[in-house]
Tab-separated table of C-alpha atoms and ligand atoms in Angstrom:
chain	number	residue	atom	x	y	z
A	1	UNK	CA	-0.359	-0.406	-0.104
A	2	UNK	CA	2.421	2.263	0.794
A	3	UNK	CA	4.969	1.453	-1.780
A	4	UNK	CA	2.054	1.862	-4.010
A	5	UNK	CA	1.741	5.827	-2.521
A	6	UNK	CA	5.262	6.220	-3.132
A	7	UNK	CA	5.470	5.289	-6.636
A	8	UNK	CA	2.058	7.756	-7.008
A	9	UNK	CA	3.920	10.513	-5.146
A	10	UNK	CA	6.840	9.992	-7.322
A	11	UNK	CA	5.153	9.967	-10.660
A	12	UNK	CA	3.265	13.123	-9.696
A	13	UNK	CA	6.837	14.707	-8.542
A	14	UNK	CA	8.111	13.445	-12.009
A	15	UNK	CA	4.973	14.752	-13.941
A	16	UNK	CA	5.597	18.500	-11.810
A	17	UNK	CA	9.195	18.645	-13.339
A	18	UNK	CA	8.572	17.877	-16.670
A	19	UNK	CA	5.566	19.923	-16.714
A	20	UNK	CA	7.750	22.836	-15.327
A	21	UNK	CA	10.590	21.857	-17.902
A	22	UNK	CA	7.958	21.669	-20.517
A	23	UNK	CA	6.987	25.421	-19.458
A	24	UNK	CA	10.900	26.347	-19.429
A	25	UNK	CA	11.409	25.247	-22.950
A	26	UNK	CA	7.911	26.485	-23.981
A	27	UNK	CA	9.292	29.918	-22.701
A	28	UNK	CA	12.605	29.665	-24.294
A	29	UNK	CA	11.337	28.383	-27.419
A	30	UNK	CA	8.877	32.186	-27.503
A	31	UNK	CA	12.240	33.969	-26.827
A	32	UNK	CA	14.157	32.934	-29.508
A	33	UNK	CA	10.857	33.049	-32.081
A	34	UNK	CA	10.846	36.806	-32.287
A	35	UNK	CA	12.344	36.648	-35.898
A	36	UNK	CA	9.242	35.038	-38.387
A	37	UNK	CA	11.280	32.877	-39.948
A	38	UNK	CA	10.910	31.488	-43.143
A	39	UNK	CA	8.176	28.438	-42.471
A	40	UNK	CA	10.193	26.107	-44.795
A	41	UNK	CA	13.629	24.827	-46.127
A	42	UNK	CA	15.695	24.247	-49.450
A	43	UNK	CA	16.067	20.995	-50.776
A	44	UNK	CA	16.925	21.861	-54.213
A	45	UNK	CA	18.961	25.432	-55.166
A	46	UNK	CA	19.074	27.739	-58.356
A	47	UNK	CA	22.432	29.940	-59.207
A	48	UNK	CA	21.943	33.356	-58.972
A	49	UNK	CA	24.500	34.732	-61.553
A	50	UNK	CA	26.416	37.344	-60.122
A	51	UNK	CA	26.760	40.133	-62.412
A	52	UNK	CA	30.133	43.912	-62.976
A	53	UNK	CA	28.616	47.038	-63.193
A	54	UNK	CA	30.072	47.080	-67.063
A	55	UNK	CA	28.198	44.491	-67.212
A	56	UNK	CA	25.046	46.137	-66.249
A	57	UNK	CA	25.298	48.883	-68.242
A	58	UNK	CA	26.044	47.050	-71.585
A	59	UNK	CA	22.931	44.798	-70.411
A	60	UNK	CA	19.994	47.723	-70.027
A	61	UNK	CA	21.355	49.630	-72.952
A	62	UNK	CA	20.957	46.620	-75.093
A	63	UNK	CA	17.363	46.540	-73.719
A	64	UNK	CA	16.779	50.019	-74.259
A	65	UNK	CA	16.673	50.565	-70.676
A	66	UNK	CA	12.930	48.553	-70.618
A	67	UNK	CA	13.798	45.706	-67.980
A	68	UNK	CA	11.141	43.331	-69.668
A	69	UNK	CA	13.830	42.828	-72.525
A	70	UNK	CA	16.553	42.065	-70.015
A	71	UNK	CA	16.945	37.726	-69.946
A	72	UNK	CA	16.635	36.311	-66.860
A	73	UNK	CA	20.066	35.085	-66.335
A	74	UNK	CA	20.673	38.824	-65.703
A	75	UNK	CA	19.163	39.424	-63.145
A	76	UNK	CA	20.388	39.027	-59.781
A	77	UNK	CA	16.765	38.827	-57.453
A	78	UNK	CA	14.118	39.604	-60.178
A	79	UNK	CA	11.330	41.457	-58.651
A	80	UNK	CA	9.451	41.785	-61.239
A	81	UNK	CA	6.383	40.289	-60.625
A	82	UNK	CA	5.237	37.880	-58.230
A	83	UNK	CA	3.240	36.045	-60.548
A	84	UNK	CA	4.067	32.454	-61.638
A	85	UNK	CA	7.289	32.827	-59.837
A	86	UNK	CA	6.409	31.068	-56.657
A	87	UNK	CA	8.440	27.964	-55.809
A	88	UNK	CA	6.155	24.507	-54.961
A	89	UNK	CA	6.603	22.532	-52.614
A	90	UNK	CA	8.108	18.732	-52.226
A	91	UNK	CA	4.017	17.686	-51.899
A	92	UNK	CA	3.655	19.954	-54.734
A	93	UNK	CA	5.906	18.619	-56.871
A	94	UNK	CA	4.527	15.149	-56.232
A	95	UNK	CA	1.447	15.743	-56.460
A	96	UNK	CA	2.462	16.482	-59.924
A	97	UNK	CA	3.543	12.868	-60.749
A	98	UNK	CA	-0.382	11.769	-59.934
A	99	UNK	CA	-1.491	14.133	-62.611
A	100	UNK	CA	-3.824	12.426	-65.021
A	101	UNK	CA	-3.473	13.690	-68.340
A	102	UNK	CA	-6.811	12.278	-69.806
A	103	UNK	CA	-8.302	14.719	-72.332
A	104	UNK	CA	-12.061	14.090	-70.511
A	105	UNK	CA	-12.782	13.473	-67.016
A	106	UNK	CA	-8.906	13.966	-65.584
A	107	UNK	CA	-8.882	12.848	-61.958
A	108	UNK	CA	-6.676	15.403	-61.197
A	109	UNK	CA	-9.437	18.178	-62.374
A	110	UNK	CA	-12.278	15.959	-59.762
A	111	UNK	CA	-9.189	16.858	-57.299
A	112	UNK	CA	-8.379	19.980	-58.166
A	113	UNK	CA	-12.573	20.789	-58.239
A	114	UNK	CA	-13.294	19.708	-54.930
A	115	UNK	CA	-10.782	21.331	-53.301
A	116	UNK	CA	-11.663	25.021	-54.867
A	117	UNK	CA	-15.239	24.009	-54.253
A	118	UNK	CA	-14.812	23.224	-50.523
A	119	UNK	CA	-12.438	26.265	-50.159
A	120	UNK	CA	-15.216	28.529	-52.361
A	121	UNK	CA	-18.327	26.965	-52.195
A	122	UNK	CA	-18.541	27.604	-56.187
A	123	UNK	CA	-20.408	24.968	-58.362
A	124	UNK	CA	-18.942	26.154	-61.698
A	125	UNK	CA	-15.520	25.819	-61.275
A	126	UNK	CA	-13.699	26.563	-64.744
A	127	UNK	CA	-9.722	26.241	-65.146
A	128	UNK	CA	-7.813	27.953	-67.337
A	129	UNK	CA	-4.324	28.598	-69.012
A	130	UNK	CA	-4.115	32.107	-66.737
A	131	UNK	CA	-5.816	34.813	-65.080
A	132	UNK	CA	-6.319	37.117	-68.151
A	133	UNK	CA	-7.784	34.040	-70.418
A	134	UNK	CA	-10.924	33.572	-67.229
A	135	UNK	CA	-10.864	37.872	-67.988
A	136	UNK	CA	-10.909	37.665	-71.900
A	137	UNK	CA	-14.566	34.640	-71.638
A	138	UNK	CA	-15.857	36.612	-68.417
A	139	UNK	CA	-16.123	39.909	-70.709
A	140	UNK	CA	-16.389	38.292	-74.196
A	141	UNK	CA	-19.978	37.376	-72.785
A	142	UNK	CA	-20.600	40.463	-70.253
A	143	UNK	CA	-18.489	43.273	-71.937
A	144	UNK	CA	-19.832	45.489	-74.653
A	145	UNK	CA	-19.618	49.327	-75.979
A	146	UNK	CA	-21.645	50.980	-74.112
A	147	UNK	CA	-21.651	49.094	-70.726
A	148	UNK	CA	-19.418	50.415	-68.036
A	149	UNK	CA	-17.738	48.395	-65.052
A	150	UNK	CA	-16.762	49.362	-62.122
A	151	UNK	CA	-13.724	48.154	-59.790
A	152	UNK	CA	-11.844	49.543	-56.644
A	153	UNK	CA	-8.936	49.529	-59.460
A	154	UNK	CA	-8.696	47.683	-62.247
A	155	UNK	CA	-5.429	45.272	-63.018
A	156	UNK	CA	-3.678	46.477	-66.557
A	157	UNK	CA	-4.718	43.186	-68.072
A	158	UNK	CA	-8.369	43.262	-66.600
A	159	UNK	CA	-9.098	47.212	-68.093
A	160	UNK	CA	-7.813	45.918	-71.757
A	161	UNK	CA	-9.769	43.058	-71.791
A	162	UNK	CA	-12.841	45.378	-70.665
A	163	UNK	CA	-12.123	47.874	-73.279
A	164	UNK	CA	-11.080	45.410	-75.581
A	165	UNK	CA	-15.195	44.225	-76.316
A	166	UNK	CA	-16.156	48.197	-76.519
A	167	UNK	CA	-17.317	48.775	-72.713
A	168	UNK	CA	-15.441	51.330	-70.373
A	169	UNK	CA	-13.291	50.911	-67.233
A	170	UNK	CA	-14.169	52.737	-64.497
A	171	UNK	CA	-11.977	52.979	-61.067
A	172	UNK	CA	-13.819	54.033	-57.645
A	173	UNK	CA	-10.967	53.158	-55.149
A	174	UNK	CA	-11.604	55.049	-52.272
A	175	UNK	CA	-9.983	58.426	-51.803
A	176	UNK	CA	-6.884	57.140	-49.431
A	177	UNK	CA	-6.154	55.060	-51.952
A	178	UNK	CA	-4.841	57.426	-53.916
A	179	UNK	CA	-2.768	58.791	-51.239
A	180	UNK	CA	0.596	57.194	-50.413
A	181	UNK	CA	1.331	58.538	-46.972
A	182	UNK	CA	-2.486	57.647	-45.723
A	183	UNK	CA	-1.802	54.698	-43.770
A	184	UNK	CA	-5.607	53.288	-43.964
A	185	UNK	CA	-5.951	49.509	-42.409
A	186	UNK	CA	-8.046	48.937	-45.842
A	187	UNK	CA	-6.687	51.227	-48.575
A	188	UNK	CA	-8.114	48.880	-51.542
A	189	UNK	CA	-12.249	49.341	-50.134
A	190	UNK	CA	-14.251	50.943	-52.973
A	191	UNK	CA	-15.401	54.095	-52.375
A	192	UNK	CA	-19.562	53.493	-52.325
A	193	UNK	CA	-20.133	57.261	-52.689
A	194	UNK	CA	-18.864	57.075	-56.303
A	195	UNK	CA	-20.323	53.597	-56.989
A	196	UNK	CA	-23.378	55.105	-55.984
A	197	UNK	CA	-22.936	58.455	-57.762
A	198	UNK	CA	-21.382	56.057	-61.193
A	199	UNK	CA	-24.643	54.033	-60.859
A	200	UNK	CA	-26.936	57.172	-60.697
A	201	UNK	CA	-25.075	58.407	-64.079
A	202	UNK	CA	-24.902	55.756	-66.634
A	203	UNK	CA	-28.145	53.484	-65.036
A	204	UNK	CA	-27.439	50.309	-63.396
A	205	UNK	CA	-28.987	48.369	-66.525
A	206	UNK	CA	-25.410	49.739	-68.159
A	207	UNK	CA	-23.628	48.057	-65.864
A	208	UNK	CA	-22.953	43.854	-66.348
A	209	UNK	CA	-20.887	43.417	-63.154
A	210	UNK	CA	-19.081	45.094	-60.410
A	211	UNK	CA	-15.589	43.823	-59.710
A	212	UNK	CA	-13.810	44.125	-56.306
A	213	UNK	CA	-9.661	43.412	-56.993
A	214	UNK	CA	-8.463	41.798	-53.665
A	215	UNK	CA	-5.694	42.391	-53.001
A	216	UNK	CA	-5.615	45.627	-54.907
A	217	UNK	CA	-2.696	44.795	-57.089
A	218	UNK	CA	-2.826	48.583	-58.756
A	219	UNK	CA	-3.169	50.219	-55.801
A	220	UNK	CA	0.100	48.619	-53.729
A	221	UNK	CA	-1.538	45.274	-52.611
A	222	UNK	CA	-3.400	46.905	-50.780
A	223	UNK	CA	-6.618	45.084	-48.725
A	224	UNK	CA	-10.312	45.576	-48.930
A	225	UNK	CA	-12.610	44.972	-45.784
A	226	UNK	CA	-15.195	42.501	-45.233
A	227	UNK	CA	-17.243	45.562	-44.488
A	228	UNK	CA	-16.395	47.206	-47.916
A	229	UNK	CA	-17.496	44.117	-49.481
A	230	UNK	CA	-20.355	43.343	-47.774
A	231	UNK	CA	-21.678	46.881	-48.793
A	232	UNK	CA	-20.465	46.504	-52.212
A	233	UNK	CA	-22.550	43.105	-52.620
A	234	UNK	CA	-25.568	45.157	-50.861
A	235	UNK	CA	-25.517	47.515	-53.223
A	236	UNK	CA	-24.902	45.507	-56.043
A	237	UNK	CA	-27.822	43.372	-54.555
A	238	UNK	CA	-30.624	46.824	-54.630
A	239	UNK	CA	-29.611	47.331	-58.367
A	240	UNK	CA	-29.357	43.629	-59.226
A	241	UNK	CA	-26.066	43.758	-60.531
A	242	UNK	CA	-23.526	40.611	-60.634
A	243	UNK	CA	-20.664	41.111	-57.777
A	244	UNK	CA	-17.671	39.642	-58.579
A	245	UNK	CA	-14.108	39.266	-57.401
A	246	UNK	CA	-10.857	39.953	-58.998
A	247	UNK	CA	-9.540	36.786	-56.833
A	248	UNK	CA	-5.673	36.646	-57.612
A	249	UNK	CA	-4.335	37.555	-53.907
A	250	UNK	CA	-7.697	36.270	-51.642
A	251	UNK	CA	-5.323	34.501	-48.796
A	252	UNK	CA	-3.549	37.345	-48.103
A	253	UNK	CA	-6.551	39.779	-48.105
A	254	UNK	CA	-8.277	37.112	-45.551
A	255	UNK	CA	-5.299	37.457	-43.547
A	256	UNK	CA	-4.768	41.222	-43.589
A	257	UNK	CA	-8.814	41.016	-42.866
A	258	UNK	CA	-8.003	38.715	-40.065
A	259	UNK	CA	-5.038	40.927	-38.702
A	260	UNK	CA	-6.475	43.833	-38.924
A	261	UNK	CA	-10.722	44.214	-39.218
A	262	UNK	CA	-12.626	44.171	-35.996
A	263	UNK	CA	-14.351	40.805	-35.034
A	264	UNK	CA	-12.174	38.666	-37.113
A	265	UNK	CA	-9.352	38.443	-35.229
A	266	UNK	CA	-10.618	35.001	-33.720
A	267	UNK	CA	-11.539	33.580	-37.538
A	268	UNK	CA	-9.508	31.175	-39.139
A	269	UNK	CA	-8.096	32.607	-42.627
A	270	UNK	CA	-9.450	29.544	-44.187
A	271	UNK	CA	-13.188	31.161	-42.936
A	272	UNK	CA	-12.797	34.497	-44.084
A	273	UNK	CA	-11.906	33.302	-47.393
A	274	UNK	CA	-15.038	31.305	-46.958
A	275	UNK	CA	-16.743	33.872	-46.083
A	276	UNK	CA	-15.257	36.450	-49.120
A	277	UNK	CA	-16.153	34.038	-51.782
A	278	UNK	CA	-19.877	33.362	-50.260
A	279	UNK	CA	-20.837	37.559	-50.590
A	280	UNK	CA	-19.568	37.311	-54.701
A	281	UNK	CA	-21.301	36.038	-57.764
A	282	UNK	CA	-18.422	34.950	-60.067
A	283	UNK	CA	-14.476	35.479	-59.456
A	284	UNK	CA	-11.271	35.434	-61.989
A	285	UNK	CA	-8.521	34.096	-59.870
A	286	UNK	CA	-4.680	33.899	-61.809
A	287	UNK	CA	-3.555	30.791	-59.626
A	288	UNK	CA	0.149	32.391	-60.230
A	289	UNK	CA	-0.255	34.122	-57.423
A	290	UNK	CA	-2.201	32.578	-54.194
A	291	UNK	CA	-2.261	29.849	-56.071
A	292	UNK	CA	1.679	29.037	-55.608
A	293	UNK	CA	1.825	27.765	-58.686
A	294	UNK	CA	3.793	28.941	-61.918
A	295	UNK	CA	0.826	29.071	-64.288
A	296	UNK	CA	-2.769	28.790	-63.808
A	297	UNK	CA	-6.229	30.631	-63.718
A	298	UNK	CA	-9.907	29.211	-62.632
A	299	UNK	CA	-12.948	31.206	-63.384
A	300	UNK	CA	-15.711	31.240	-60.615
A	301	UNK	CA	-19.496	31.099	-61.721
A	302	UNK	CA	-22.819	30.748	-59.560
A	303	UNK	CA	-25.454	31.127	-62.433
A	304	UNK	CA	-25.694	27.697	-64.236
A	305	UNK	CA	-26.287	29.375	-67.738
A	306	UNK	CA	-23.805	31.928	-67.836
A	307	UNK	CA	-21.250	29.206	-66.510
A	308	UNK	CA	-22.857	26.623	-69.996
A	309	UNK	CA	-21.304	30.354	-72.243
A	310	UNK	CA	-18.459	30.296	-70.366
A	311	UNK	CA	-17.463	26.610	-71.063
A	312	UNK	CA	-17.935	26.735	-74.709
A	313	UNK	CA	-16.249	30.103	-75.492
A	314	UNK	CA	-12.745	28.015	-73.240
A	315	UNK	CA	-13.904	25.100	-75.334
A	316	UNK	CA	-12.760	27.651	-78.458
A	317	UNK	CA	-9.249	29.091	-77.352
A	318	UNK	CA	-8.349	27.060	-73.672
A	319	UNK	CA	-9.505	23.496	-74.139
A	320	UNK	CA	-11.383	21.374	-72.471
A	321	UNK	CA	-13.474	22.204	-69.588
A	322	UNK	CA	-11.769	19.631	-67.320
A	323	UNK	CA	-8.501	20.945	-68.645
A	324	UNK	CA	-8.884	24.681	-69.628
A	325	UNK	CA	-4.936	24.856	-71.082
A	326	UNK	CA	-3.224	23.579	-68.651
A	327	UNK	CA	-1.773	19.847	-67.858
A	328	UNK	CA	-3.030	17.618	-65.388
A	329	UNK	CA	-0.313	17.891	-63.557
A	330	UNK	CA	-0.280	21.609	-63.364
A	331	UNK	CA	-4.476	21.012	-61.961
A	332	UNK	CA	-2.989	18.709	-58.977
A	333	UNK	CA	-0.192	20.943	-57.971
A	334	UNK	CA	-2.769	24.361	-58.157
A	335	UNK	CA	-4.936	21.937	-55.441
A	336	UNK	CA	-2.240	21.626	-53.310
A	337	UNK	CA	-1.254	25.333	-53.704
A	338	UNK	CA	-4.492	26.123	-52.647
A	339	UNK	CA	-3.734	24.117	-49.549
A	340	UNK	CA	-1.006	25.608	-48.771
A	341	UNK	CA	-1.578	29.145	-49.295
A	342	UNK	CA	-4.475	29.168	-46.461
A	343	UNK	CA	-1.365	27.481	-43.443
A	344	UNK	CA	-1.839	30.852	-41.446
A	345	UNK	CA	2.226	30.303	-40.375
A	346	UNK	CA	3.072	30.599	-44.203
A	347	UNK	CA	0.744	33.568	-44.535
A	348	UNK	CA	2.519	34.921	-41.138
A	349	UNK	CA	5.862	35.101	-43.119
A	350	UNK	CA	4.898	36.268	-46.598
A	351	UNK	CA	3.166	39.281	-44.964
A	352	UNK	CA	6.163	39.799	-42.832
A	353	UNK	CA	8.264	39.328	-44.714
A	354	UNK	CA	6.933	42.159	-47.095
A	355	UNK	CA	6.611	44.385	-43.900
A	356	UNK	CA	10.373	43.893	-43.099
A	357	UNK	CA	11.367	44.952	-46.459
A	358	UNK	CA	9.263	48.061	-45.627
A	359	UNK	CA	9.900	49.304	-42.525
A	360	UNK	CA	13.817	49.096	-43.278
A	361	UNK	CA	13.058	51.531	-46.134
A	362	UNK	CA	11.148	53.622	-43.699
A	363	UNK	CA	13.770	53.393	-40.891
A	364	UNK	CA	16.103	55.206	-43.347
A	365	UNK	CA	13.526	57.746	-44.687
A	366	UNK	CA	12.953	56.487	-48.110
A	367	UNK	CA	9.763	57.125	-49.412
A	368	UNK	CA	7.192	54.122	-49.829
A	369	UNK	CA	3.676	53.775	-50.222
A	370	UNK	CA	2.719	53.109	-46.662
A	371	UNK	CA	1.098	50.349	-45.158
A	372	UNK	CA	3.448	47.720	-46.564
A	373	UNK	CA	0.988	45.557	-49.308
A	374	UNK	CA	0.768	41.915	-49.250
A	375	UNK	CA	2.850	41.332	-52.479
A	376	UNK	CA	5.332	43.841	-52.632
A	377	UNK	CA	6.592	47.223	-51.243
A	378	UNK	CA	6.028	50.331	-54.242
A	379	UNK	CA	9.012	53.242	-53.323
A	380	UNK	CA	6.952	56.377	-54.039
A	381	UNK	CA	8.500	58.345	-57.255
A	382	UNK	CA	7.071	61.697	-57.186
A	383	UNK	CA	8.561	61.610	-53.381
A	384	UNK	CA	12.069	60.002	-53.983
A	385	UNK	CA	13.016	62.254	-57.223
A	386	UNK	CA	10.944	65.064	-57.536
A	387	UNK	CA	13.213	66.347	-59.402
A	388	UNK	CA	11.679	64.557	-62.319
A	389	UNK	CA	8.368	65.534	-63.639
A	390	UNK	CA	5.521	62.435	-64.017
A	391	UNK	CA	5.928	62.934	-67.806
A	392	UNK	CA	9.503	62.045	-67.849
A	393	UNK	CA	8.832	58.284	-65.807
A	394	UNK	CA	10.965	59.355	-62.325
A	395	UNK	CA	9.691	55.551	-61.509
A	396	UNK	CA	10.978	54.493	-65.193
A	397	UNK	CA	14.247	56.003	-63.726
A	398	UNK	CA	14.120	54.682	-60.389
A	399	UNK	CA	13.661	51.054	-61.822
A	400	UNK	CA	16.940	51.623	-64.796
A	401	UNK	CA	18.757	52.776	-61.829
A	402	UNK	CA	18.014	49.765	-59.283
A	403	UNK	CA	19.094	47.164	-62.167
A	404	UNK	CA	22.298	49.615	-62.746
A	405	UNK	CA	23.278	49.742	-58.594
A	406	UNK	CA	22.835	46.082	-57.749
A	407	UNK	CA	21.148	44.128	-60.838
A	408	UNK	CA	17.805	43.732	-59.171
A	409	UNK	CA	14.721	44.264	-61.746
A	410	UNK	CA	11.939	45.716	-60.007
A	411	UNK	CA	8.583	47.194	-62.610
A	412	UNK	CA	7.728	50.596	-63.102
A	413	UNK	CA	4.061	51.568	-62.059
A	414	UNK	CA	3.212	54.813	-63.198
A	415	UNK	CA	2.915	57.147	-66.533
A	416	UNK	CA	4.706	54.462	-68.961
A	417	UNK	CA	2.078	51.651	-67.440
A	418	UNK	CA	-0.889	53.929	-67.125
A	419	UNK	CA	-0.709	57.310	-68.203
A	420	UNK	CA	-0.092	58.139	-72.029
A	421	UNK	CA	1.499	61.242	-74.251
A	422	UNK	CA	-0.438	64.208	-71.895
A	423	UNK	CA	-1.607	62.957	-68.691
A	424	UNK	CA	0.741	61.365	-66.301
A	425	UNK	CA	-1.196	58.432	-63.933
A	426	UNK	CA	-2.342	59.080	-60.705
A	427	UNK	CA	0.872	57.647	-58.808
A	428	UNK	CA	4.195	56.536	-60.096
A	429	UNK	CA	5.482	54.124	-58.359
A	430	UNK	CA	8.240	51.453	-58.530
A	431	UNK	CA	7.096	47.899	-57.136
A	432	UNK	CA	9.426	45.714	-55.418
A	433	UNK	CA	6.928	42.274	-56.023
A	434	UNK	CA	7.888	39.584	-53.791
A	435	UNK	CA	7.925	35.677	-55.220
A	436	UNK	CA	6.497	33.410	-53.339
A	437	UNK	CA	9.015	31.420	-51.170
A	438	UNK	CA	11.886	32.574	-53.039
A	439	UNK	CA	13.983	34.372	-51.483
A	440	UNK	CA	15.737	34.368	-47.515
A	441	UNK	CA	15.958	37.300	-45.233
A	442	UNK	CA	19.709	37.770	-46.389
A	443	UNK	CA	18.524	39.029	-50.363
A	444	UNK	CA	16.026	40.631	-48.689
A	445	UNK	CA	18.901	42.681	-46.926
A	446	UNK	CA	21.029	43.358	-50.024
A	447	UNK	CA	17.651	44.766	-51.631
A	448	UNK	CA	17.581	47.197	-49.194
A	449	UNK	CA	20.931	48.421	-49.567
A	450	UNK	CA	20.945	49.306	-52.439
A	451	UNK	CA	18.056	50.752	-52.052
A	452	UNK	CA	19.530	52.910	-49.368
A	453	UNK	CA	22.955	53.506	-51.480
A	454	UNK	CA	20.389	54.470	-55.081
A	455	UNK	CA	18.168	56.894	-52.042
A	456	UNK	CA	21.422	58.525	-51.738
A	457	UNK	CA	22.427	58.900	-54.924
A	458	UNK	CA	19.103	60.257	-56.109
A	459	UNK	CA	19.606	63.049	-57.225
A	460	UNK	CA	21.618	61.636	-60.283
A	461	UNK	CA	18.836	60.127	-61.661
A	462	UNK	CA	17.344	61.609	-64.793
A	463	UNK	CA	13.853	61.993	-67.224
A	464	UNK	CA	13.547	59.287	-69.186
A	465	UNK	CA	11.536	59.676	-72.935
A	466	UNK	CA	9.782	57.109	-74.862
A	467	UNK	CA	11.329	56.344	-77.975
A	468	UNK	CA	8.713	54.226	-79.235
A	469	UNK	CA	5.687	52.373	-78.141
A	470	UNK	CA	2.861	50.102	-79.188
A	471	UNK	CA	-1.014	51.568	-79.020
A	472	UNK	CA	-2.064	49.110	-75.752
A	473	UNK	CA	0.120	47.427	-72.935
A	474	UNK	CA	3.132	49.666	-74.439
A	475	UNK	CA	5.054	49.362	-70.649
A	476	UNK	CA	6.275	45.662	-71.932
A	477	UNK	CA	8.215	46.183	-74.956
A	478	UNK	CA	8.568	50.218	-74.861
A	479	UNK	CA	11.919	51.886	-75.817
A	480	UNK	CA	13.959	54.482	-74.074
A	481	UNK	CA	16.264	57.009	-74.023
A	482	UNK	CA	17.568	59.105	-70.912
A	483	UNK	CA	16.889	63.242	-71.403
B	1	PLP	C1	-2.172	38.938	-62.456
B	1	PLP	C2	-3.424	39.694	-62.131
B	1	PLP	C3	-4.488	39.283	-63.208
B	1	PLP	C4	-3.916	38.432	-64.534
B	1	PLP	O1	-3.227	37.070	-64.288
B	1	PLP	P1	-2.645	36.742	-65.131
B	1	PLP	O2	-2.496	35.047	-64.753
B	1	PLP	O3	-1.422	37.193	-65.067
B	1	PLP	O4	-3.039	36.522	-66.492
B	1	PLP	C5	-5.974	40.279	-62.919
B	1	PLP	N1	-5.806	41.097	-61.717
B	1	PLP	C6	-5.232	40.977	-61.042
B	1	PLP	C7	-5.122	42.183	-60.032
B	1	PLP	C8	-3.092	40.511	-61.184
B	1	PLP	O5	-2.664	40.408	-60.318
């Protein structure tokens, strides 16, 4: 009896000691986790080719000062875009081996279908080769001369696909969205007053659909609040206007809602994503962003008749509705990518790593668009180079400077991209888009050092002139010279 008592007392003591040790360990663990680390390790590496300043000068001259014309091997850190540049996980690569390459009814399609259906609640799910293919199909069906399509801010391919049908693309983001220094937590929100004024002016029957881009790429990767999504949905409902999401970065937007919007702190990102999609009648998605794959897109629809028309249109240029321009293996990689992007450890790391770059630049006085967005940091070229007129493309001058100084490829989002011969864009920005799971903190530290150095020499940057440009989407192929 006593023996057993002793034994149980020993066990109690042991348990207590172990618990304390565990608590100690847990405390230590919390202390060492001040840095949010990349929640992955590297299994495959891809070498970066280093270049000298002399080599880079020759390269940028040969590219006629357009970074889109530089070969990728000549770039050290490529921040041109976060689109299609993600590193896939070992789970995604292994999912690709399960790809079913059947022309019709592929198992890969049904695996993707189940994942997207569970995540979004949509019944009609059309794969496409990328986001703009979804846009082309949607606006072929709903756009035409005289129609008007509102959005917080149209992405360039969205605008081009709308205007191609003769319809007009209108941006209705809140005024804070145009102020690079405003720290509004949801700068991607649509201005409801502007939306209602538009309906009043053109009439709801001329508005075939209303879109919200989450996060707002053209406005700096800024999120849209759930409140705003709901309010825009309500206005659409009142006027019987279909409400669509341009949902390329749905997970990043949902994470911002969880972090910033009252009432959402205890909600999972997965449930927030579902709520966003529940409010919409359809969505276009480029899977090259939050899909964590290198190619792919989706068109999601609730209306069965519209979905049937979309499938007929899809067959003309993309392929049969169970593959839509993709290989079976691509569909499997995407199904797995959508699972991984909802992992909140991944999202913690993702959003934190962008904020890290932004905070370091702010610390050194470099003017950026605030607050840091979801997929990129934007240098504010108007404040960085006030000595260069908007129509002499200050953001293009900085982009060229960054390549020269450090081999970093960024992209101009200003008057080259959105202006014309006599009208400048609303903002002059240089976007540093961060590919998902590709670069480590030391790569980003190198980027920070380069920008600080360029910032110190900003007075030496000169204005830029366009030598030659095509009529649409001119930033891709224009050639430039320094003034
Ligand atoms: C990338 C993007 C698109 C177009 O998608 P692609 O896959 O590049 O064709 C549309 N809208 C937004 C907001 C995007 O970021």
